[in-house]
Coordinates of C-alpha atoms in Angstrom, one line a residue:
M1 CA -39.7 -0.4 -5.7
A2 CA -37.8 -1.8 -2.7
K3 CA -38.8 -0.5 0.7
G4 CA -36.6 1.0 3.4
N5 CA -34.0 2.8 1.2
D6 CA -34.7 5.6 -1.3
R7 CA -33.7 4.2 -4.7
S8 CA -35.8 6.6 -6.9
A9 CA -32.7 8.0 -8.6
S10 CA -31.1 5.5 -10.9
P11 CA -27.4 6.2 -11.0
N12 CA -25.9 6.4 -14.5
D13 CA -22.5 7.7 -13.7
Y14 CA -19.8 7.4 -11.1
S15 CA -20.7 10.6 -9.2
Q16 CA -24.3 9.6 -8.8
S17 CA -23.3 6.2 -7.7
L18 CA -21.1 7.7 -5.0
D19 CA -23.9 10.0 -3.9
Y20 CA -26.1 6.9 -3.5
L21 CA -23.5 4.8 -1.7
Y22 CA -22.6 7.6 0.7
G23 CA -26.2 8.3 1.3
L24 CA -26.5 4.8 2.8
E25 CA -24.2 6.0 5.6
K26 CA -27.3 7.8 7.1
F27 CA -28.3 4.3 8.3
G28 CA -25.1 4.1 10.3
M29 CA -23.6 0.8 11.4
V30 CA -26.2 -1.9 11.5
F31 CA -24.4 -5.1 12.5
G32 CA -25.6 -8.5 11.3
L33 CA -25.6 -10.6 8.2
T34 CA -29.3 -10.6 7.4
Q35 CA -29.3 -7.6 5.0
V36 CA -26.0 -8.4 3.2
T37 CA -27.2 -12.0 2.8
K38 CA -30.5 -10.8 1.2
I39 CA -28.5 -8.5 -1.2
L40 CA -26.2 -11.4 -2.2
E41 CA -29.2 -13.7 -2.8
A42 CA -30.7 -11.0 -5.0
I43 CA -27.6 -10.9 -7.2
G44 CA -27.0 -14.6 -7.4
N45 CA -24.8 -15.4 -4.4
P46 CA -21.5 -14.5 -6.1
H47 CA -19.5 -15.2 -2.9
E48 CA -20.2 -18.9 -3.2
E49 CA -18.0 -19.0 -6.3
I50 CA -15.0 -17.3 -4.7
Q51 CA -12.1 -18.9 -2.8
A52 CA -11.1 -16.4 -0.1
I53 CA -8.8 -15.5 2.7
H54 CA -10.6 -13.6 5.5
I55 CA -8.5 -11.2 7.5
G56 CA -9.5 -9.5 10.8
G57 CA -7.7 -8.0 13.8
T58 CA -7.4 -4.6 15.4
N59 CA -4.4 -3.3 13.5
G60 CA -2.3 -4.4 10.6
K61 CA -5.1 -6.0 8.6
G62 CA -4.6 -3.9 5.5
S63 CA -0.8 -4.2 5.4
T64 CA -0.9 -7.9 5.9
A65 CA -3.6 -8.3 3.2
A66 CA -1.5 -6.2 0.8
M67 CA 1.5 -8.4 1.5
M68 CA -0.5 -11.6 0.8
A69 CA -1.9 -10.1 -2.4
S70 CA 1.6 -9.0 -3.6
I71 CA 3.0 -12.5 -3.0
L72 CA 0.1 -14.3 -4.7
Q73 CA 0.3 -12.0 -7.7
K74 CA 4.0 -12.8 -8.1
E75 CA 2.9 -16.5 -8.2
V76 CA 0.7 -15.4 -11.2
Y77 CA -2.6 -16.0 -9.4
R78 CA -5.5 -13.7 -10.2
V79 CA -6.1 -12.0 -6.9
G80 CA -8.9 -9.9 -5.6
L81 CA -8.3 -7.5 -2.7
Y82 CA -11.1 -5.8 -0.7
T83 CA -10.1 -3.4 2.0
S84 CA -11.4 -0.4 3.9
P85 CA -11.5 2.5 4.4
H86 CA -10.1 4.1 1.2
L87 CA -7.5 6.9 1.6
V88 CA -8.6 9.1 -1.3
H89 CA -10.7 7.4 -3.9
F90 CA -13.6 4.9 -3.4
T91 CA -12.1 2.7 -6.1
E92 CA -9.1 1.8 -3.8
R93 CA -11.4 -0.5 -1.9
I94 CA -11.8 -3.1 -4.7
R95 CA -8.8 -4.3 -6.7
V96 CA -7.8 -7.2 -8.9
N97 CA -4.1 -7.8 -9.3
G98 CA -3.4 -4.4 -7.8
I99 CA -5.6 -2.6 -10.3
E100 CA -8.5 -0.6 -8.8
I101 CA -12.0 -1.1 -10.1
E102 CA -12.8 1.4 -12.8
E103 CA -15.2 4.2 -12.0
E104 CA -17.4 3.1 -14.9
E105 CA -17.6 -0.4 -13.4
V106 CA -18.6 1.1 -10.0
A107 CA -21.5 2.9 -11.7
T108 CA -22.6 -0.1 -13.7
L109 CA -22.5 -2.5 -10.7
T110 CA -24.2 0.0 -8.4
G111 CA -27.1 0.4 -10.9
W112 CA -27.4 -3.3 -11.5
I113 CA -27.4 -4.3 -7.8
R114 CA -30.0 -1.6 -7.0
E115 CA -32.2 -3.0 -9.7
R116 CA -31.9 -6.5 -8.3
I117 CA -32.6 -5.2 -4.8
G118 CA -35.6 -3.4 -6.0
A119 CA -36.9 -6.5 -7.7
S120 CA -36.4 -8.5 -4.5
E121 CA -38.2 -6.0 -2.4
I122 CA -35.6 -6.0 0.4
A123 CA -37.5 -4.3 3.2
S124 CA -35.4 -2.9 6.0
P125 CA -32.4 -0.5 5.6
F126 CA -29.0 -1.9 4.6
T127 CA -25.7 -0.1 5.1
F128 CA -23.0 1.4 2.9
F129 CA -20.7 -1.5 3.9
D130 CA -23.4 -4.2 3.2
F131 CA -23.7 -2.8 -0.4
T132 CA -20.0 -2.3 -1.1
T133 CA -19.2 -5.8 0.3
A134 CA -21.7 -7.3 -2.1
M135 CA -20.3 -5.2 -4.9
A136 CA -16.8 -6.4 -4.3
L137 CA -17.8 -10.0 -4.1
L138 CA -19.8 -9.7 -7.4
Y139 CA -16.9 -8.0 -9.1
F140 CA -14.4 -10.7 -8.0
S141 CA -16.9 -13.3 -9.3
Q142 CA -17.2 -11.6 -12.6
K143 CA -13.4 -11.2 -12.9
K144 CA -13.0 -14.9 -12.1
V145 CA -10.3 -14.4 -9.4
D146 CA -8.3 -17.4 -8.2
L147 CA -8.3 -16.1 -4.7
A148 CA -9.9 -13.1 -3.0
I149 CA -8.4 -11.5 0.2
I150 CA -11.3 -10.0 2.2
E151 CA -10.6 -7.6 5.0
V152 CA -13.1 -7.3 7.9
G153 CA -14.5 -3.9 8.3
L154 CA -15.2 -3.9 12.0
G155 CA -15.1 -6.8 14.6
G156 CA -15.8 -10.0 12.7
R157 CA -18.8 -12.0 13.9
F158 CA -21.4 -9.5 12.6
D159 CA -19.3 -7.8 10.0
S160 CA -20.8 -7.9 6.5
T161 CA -17.8 -9.7 5.1
N162 CA -18.5 -12.7 7.4
V163 CA -20.9 -14.1 4.8
I164 CA -17.9 -15.8 3.1
N165 CA -16.7 -19.3 3.9
P166 CA -12.9 -18.8 3.5
L167 CA -10.1 -21.3 2.9
L168 CA -8.3 -19.6 5.7
S169 CA -8.9 -17.0 8.4
V170 CA -6.3 -14.6 9.7
I171 CA -6.5 -12.5 12.9
T172 CA -3.5 -10.2 13.0
N173 CA -3.8 -9.1 16.7
V174 CA -6.4 -8.0 19.3
T175 CA -6.2 -4.8 21.2
K176 CA -8.9 -2.4 22.5
D177 CA -10.7 -0.3 19.8
H178 CA -14.3 0.3 19.0
E179 CA -15.1 -0.6 22.6
E180 CA -18.6 1.0 22.4
I181 CA -19.5 -1.6 19.8
L182 CA -17.3 -4.6 20.4
G183 CA -17.2 -4.6 24.2
K184 CA -15.1 -3.1 26.9
S185 CA -13.0 -6.1 27.7
L186 CA -10.2 -7.6 25.7
L187 CA -11.8 -11.0 25.7
K188 CA -15.2 -9.6 24.5
I189 CA -13.3 -7.9 21.6
A190 CA -11.4 -11.1 20.9
G191 CA -14.7 -13.1 20.9
E192 CA -16.1 -10.8 18.2
K193 CA -13.0 -11.1 16.1
A194 CA -13.0 -14.9 16.6
G195 CA -16.4 -14.9 14.8
I196 CA -14.6 -15.3 11.5
I197 CA -13.2 -18.7 12.5
K198 CA -15.0 -21.3 10.5
N199 CA -15.6 -25.0 10.9
G200 CA -12.6 -27.0 9.6
R201 CA -10.8 -23.9 8.2
P202 CA -7.4 -23.0 9.5
L203 CA -6.7 -19.9 11.6
I204 CA -3.4 -18.1 11.8
T205 CA -2.9 -15.3 14.4
A206 CA 0.0 -13.0 15.6
T207 CA -1.9 -12.3 18.8
T208 CA 0.3 -12.7 21.9
Q209 CA -2.0 -12.3 24.9
P210 CA -2.3 -15.7 26.8
R211 CA -6.1 -15.2 27.5
V212 CA -6.8 -14.4 23.9
L213 CA -4.8 -17.3 22.6
Q214 CA -6.6 -19.6 25.0
L215 CA -9.9 -18.4 23.7
F216 CA -8.9 -18.8 20.1
S217 CA -7.5 -22.3 20.8
K218 CA -10.8 -23.3 22.5
I219 CA -12.9 -22.1 19.6
C220 CA -10.6 -23.7 17.0
L221 CA -10.9 -27.0 18.9
E222 CA -14.7 -26.8 19.0
K223 CA -14.8 -26.1 15.3
N224 CA -12.1 -28.6 14.3
A225 CA -10.1 -25.7 12.8
P226 CA -6.3 -26.0 12.7
F227 CA -4.7 -23.3 14.8
Y228 CA -1.4 -21.7 13.9
R229 CA 0.5 -19.0 15.7
V230 CA 3.2 -16.5 14.7
G231 CA 5.9 -16.9 17.3
K232 CA 5.3 -20.6 17.6
D233 CA 4.7 -22.2 14.2
F234 CA 6.1 -19.2 12.2
R235 CA 9.1 -17.3 13.6
Y236 CA 11.0 -14.2 12.6
K237 CA 14.2 -12.4 13.6
P238 CA 14.7 -8.7 12.6
I239 CA 18.1 -8.0 11.2
G240 CA 18.0 -4.2 10.8
E241 CA 15.5 -1.9 9.1
R242 CA 13.0 -3.8 6.9
N243 CA 15.1 -7.0 6.9
F244 CA 14.5 -10.2 8.7
H245 CA 14.9 -14.0 8.8
Y246 CA 11.9 -16.2 8.6
E247 CA 11.4 -19.8 9.7
G248 CA 8.0 -21.5 9.0
L249 CA 6.5 -24.9 8.6
H250 CA 8.6 -26.0 5.6
R251 CA 10.8 -23.0 4.8
K252 CA 13.7 -21.0 6.2
L253 CA 14.2 -17.7 4.4
W254 CA 17.2 -15.6 5.3
G255 CA 17.7 -11.9 4.6
L256 CA 14.2 -11.1 3.5
H257 CA 13.6 -7.4 2.6
L258 CA 10.3 -5.7 3.2
N259 CA 9.2 -2.6 1.2
L260 CA 7.2 -1.2 4.2
S261 CA 8.6 0.8 7.1
G262 CA 7.8 0.1 10.7
V263 CA 9.1 -2.5 13.2
H264 CA 5.6 -4.0 13.4
Q265 CA 5.5 -4.7 9.7
I266 CA 8.0 -7.6 10.1
M267 CA 5.4 -9.4 12.3
N268 CA 2.7 -8.6 9.7
A269 CA 5.0 -10.0 7.0
T270 CA 5.6 -13.2 9.0
T271 CA 1.8 -13.6 9.3
A272 CA 1.5 -13.2 5.5
L273 CA 4.3 -15.8 4.9
G274 CA 2.7 -18.2 7.4
A275 CA -0.7 -17.8 5.6
M276 CA 1.1 -18.6 2.3
E277 CA 2.5 -21.8 3.8
I278 CA -1.0 -22.8 5.0
L279 CA -2.4 -22.1 1.5
E280 CA 0.2 -24.5 0.1
E281 CA -1.1 -27.2 2.3
L282 CA -4.6 -26.4 0.9
G283 CA -3.4 -26.9 -2.7
Y284 CA -2.3 -23.5 -3.7
P285 CA 1.5 -23.6 -4.5
V286 CA 3.5 -20.5 -3.6
S287 CA 7.2 -20.4 -4.6
T288 CA 10.0 -19.0 -2.5
E289 CA 10.7 -16.5 -5.2
A290 CA 7.1 -15.2 -5.1
M291 CA 7.4 -14.7 -1.3
I292 CA 10.7 -12.9 -1.6
E293 CA 9.6 -10.6 -4.5
G294 CA 6.1 -10.1 -3.1
L295 CA 7.5 -8.6 0.1
R296 CA 10.2 -6.7 -1.7
E297 CA 7.7 -4.9 -3.9
V298 CA 4.6 -4.6 -1.7
D299 CA 3.1 -1.1 -1.6
W300 CA 0.5 0.1 1.0
P301 CA 0.2 3.9 1.2
G302 CA -0.5 5.9 4.4
R303 CA 1.4 3.5 6.7
L304 CA 4.7 5.1 7.7
E305 CA 4.8 6.4 4.2
I306 CA 7.4 9.1 3.3
V307 CA 5.6 11.2 0.7
H308 CA 8.4 13.7 0.3
P309 CA 12.1 13.5 1.5
F310 CA 12.9 17.3 1.7
P311 CA 11.2 18.5 3.8
R312 CA 10.5 15.0 5.2
V313 CA 6.9 14.3 5.6
V314 CA 5.7 10.9 6.9
L315 CA 2.1 9.8 6.9
D316 CA 0.8 7.1 9.3
G317 CA -2.8 6.1 9.9
A318 CA -2.4 5.2 13.6
H319 CA -5.9 5.7 15.0
N320 CA -6.0 3.9 18.3
P321 CA -3.7 3.5 21.4
A322 CA -2.0 0.4 20.1
G323 CA -1.3 2.0 16.7
A324 CA 0.1 5.1 18.5
L325 CA 2.5 2.9 20.5
V326 CA 3.8 1.3 17.3
L327 CA 4.2 4.7 15.6
K328 CA 6.0 6.0 18.7
E329 CA 8.4 3.1 18.5
S330 CA 9.0 3.6 14.8
L331 CA 9.6 7.3 15.2
E332 CA 12.1 6.6 18.0
K333 CA 14.0 3.8 16.2
E334 CA 13.7 4.3 12.5
F335 CA 13.7 8.1 12.0
H336 CA 16.5 10.6 12.8
Y337 CA 15.6 14.3 13.0
N338 CA 16.4 17.5 14.8
R339 CA 12.8 18.6 15.4
L340 CA 9.5 16.7 15.1
T341 CA 6.3 18.4 14.2
L342 CA 3.1 16.3 14.8
L343 CA 0.0 17.2 12.8
M344 CA -2.9 15.3 14.2
G345 CA -6.6 14.8 13.4
I346 CA -8.5 12.1 15.3
M347 CA -12.0 10.7 15.2
K348 CA -14.2 11.6 18.2
D349 CA -15.1 7.9 18.8
K350 CA -11.5 7.1 19.5
D351 CA -9.5 7.1 22.7
F352 CA -7.8 10.4 21.7
K353 CA -6.4 11.1 25.1
S354 CA -4.3 7.9 25.1
I355 CA -3.2 8.5 21.5
L356 CA -2.1 12.1 22.3
Q357 CA -0.4 11.1 25.6
T358 CA 1.6 8.5 23.7
L359 CA 2.8 10.7 20.8
A360 CA 2.8 14.2 22.2
P361 CA 6.0 13.9 24.3
L362 CA 8.0 13.1 21.2
A363 CA 7.1 16.3 19.4
D364 CA 8.7 19.8 19.5
H365 CA 5.5 21.3 18.1
I366 CA 2.0 19.9 17.6
I367 CA -0.7 21.1 15.2
L368 CA -4.3 19.9 15.8
S369 CA -6.6 19.8 12.9
K370 CA -9.4 17.7 11.4
P371 CA -10.4 16.0 8.2
Q372 CA -13.7 16.8 6.5
M373 CA -15.6 14.1 8.4
E374 CA -18.6 14.4 10.8
R375 CA -16.9 11.8 13.0
A376 CA -13.8 14.0 13.4
S377 CA -13.1 15.3 16.8
S378 CA -12.9 19.0 17.4
P379 CA -9.3 20.2 17.5
A380 CA -10.2 22.3 20.6
L381 CA -11.2 19.1 22.4
L382 CA -8.0 17.5 21.4
L383 CA -6.1 20.5 22.8
K384 CA -7.8 19.8 26.2
G385 CA -6.7 16.2 26.0
L386 CA -3.0 17.2 25.6
G387 CA -2.8 18.5 29.2
T388 CA 0.6 20.0 29.9
N389 CA 1.7 19.2 26.3
G390 CA -0.8 21.7 25.1
K391 CA 1.8 24.4 25.7
K392 CA 3.6 23.3 22.4
A393 CA 0.4 22.9 20.5
E394 CA -1.8 25.1 18.2
V395 CA -5.2 24.6 16.6
I396 CA -5.6 25.0 12.8
E397 CA -9.0 23.5 11.9
D398 CA -8.5 23.7 8.1
L399 CA -6.3 20.7 7.2
P400 CA -4.6 22.2 4.1
L401 CA -3.7 25.3 6.1
A402 CA -2.4 23.1 8.9
I403 CA -0.3 21.2 6.5
E404 CA 1.2 24.4 5.1
K405 CA 2.0 25.5 8.6
G406 CA 3.7 22.1 9.3
L407 CA 5.7 22.4 6.1
S408 CA 6.9 25.9 7.0
L409 CA 8.2 24.6 10.4
T410 CA 10.0 21.6 8.9
Q411 CA 13.6 22.3 7.9
E412 CA 16.0 19.8 6.0
E413 CA 16.9 17.8 9.1
D414 CA 13.4 17.9 10.6
L415 CA 10.4 15.6 10.3
L416 CA 6.7 16.4 9.9
C417 CA 4.5 13.4 10.9
I418 CA 0.8 13.5 9.9
T419 CA -1.3 11.0 11.8
G420 CA -4.3 10.2 14.0
S421 CA -6.7 8.8 11.5
L422 CA -6.7 7.2 8.0
Y423 CA -9.2 9.9 7.0
T424 CA -6.7 12.6 8.1
V425 CA -3.9 10.8 6.3
G426 CA -6.0 10.3 3.1
E427 CA -6.9 14.0 2.8
A428 CA -3.3 15.1 3.6
R429 CA -1.9 12.6 1.1
D430 CA -4.2 13.9 -1.6
Y431 CA -3.3 17.5 -0.9
L432 CA 0.4 16.9 -0.7
L433 CA 0.6 14.9 -3.9
S434 CA -1.4 17.4 -5.8
K435 CA 1.0 20.2 -4.8
E436 CA 3.5 21.2 -7.4
G437 CA 6.8 19.5 -6.7
L438 CA 5.5 17.0 -4.2

């Protein structure tokens, strides 16, 4: 029996597997690659058989990863996609060609990995993310994917996913988030994210801050890693909602249409297209048709997602100040409404005051609630953070009740926006889509 984690109960079904996996969360976030490396060694180092794209950054990782996966699938590659967190179901985290891992496969892999860990006597605690990362890499190896797109969980340098040696690294952007873990300064955060840059492997970034770009350039030079930038090597020009022109290394694509809302998604799409052009130089052909159709058909729930047109309900997982600014810009430019109701639930480790101060002035009414997460901030605390905007706010702790109140306030020409956390959005989405008629 392995030491450090209780493995006495052998999971034989999906429910028991989830109980075990979520039980690992009691060990919190333990950063470093030691434990995930030991797990991978115990299960045969499946990551060594996988060709991967590693994607980090503060915001936009999931959307950009989804776009890359959509394009590559149109090129008829077999594509693995590992993202976090999930919105509703654990199985969303691990996909091959857009199809989520089966619950039965989660149970089987969990049991087998636990057996191998036990036989290897891995001593100290490992985390939920260590285990699920190893599971994803094993699954992709078993499914013989051509390419796997692996999203960083947090930071980069000490993230469990950083065991891979990818073909290409992507850093979408760098803004302040998780400062208590990654550091208080922008450069410290950038340094952590730059930990995914590998020797001789290209980096593409959409970061714009000169100091961050200088840091990335220096690290790439030291590691002999080709350095590509959105805005310099890959350029875009918006031409209305969801449409844009693209000019890259070898292609000029006019009138591209993107199936995701938000002004920021065009930059994410340009990052994805740039990554495809770099992949081509590495021996993975990607046709213009695959690029066009991949962007036209990409789907990524919970990001400016309209889940019901009448009354209009939009879900967005903005969970930090930079995300709130992007949401604010989108609400101002892309949506037209008489009255806006904001329903917000935010994690207590976030800069909730900045998020609230950015979004609250747009709203006619604000409902403060919380998802069923220990990390969720008390709505009463959020109310204090609203300052003078608190006059138009109310607290409804129970999220389904808060949603019903929001719906009751939303007439045909109005908008209800549910935001503040992917956990809030996930629970809200599950509730709304399970309602009759939605």
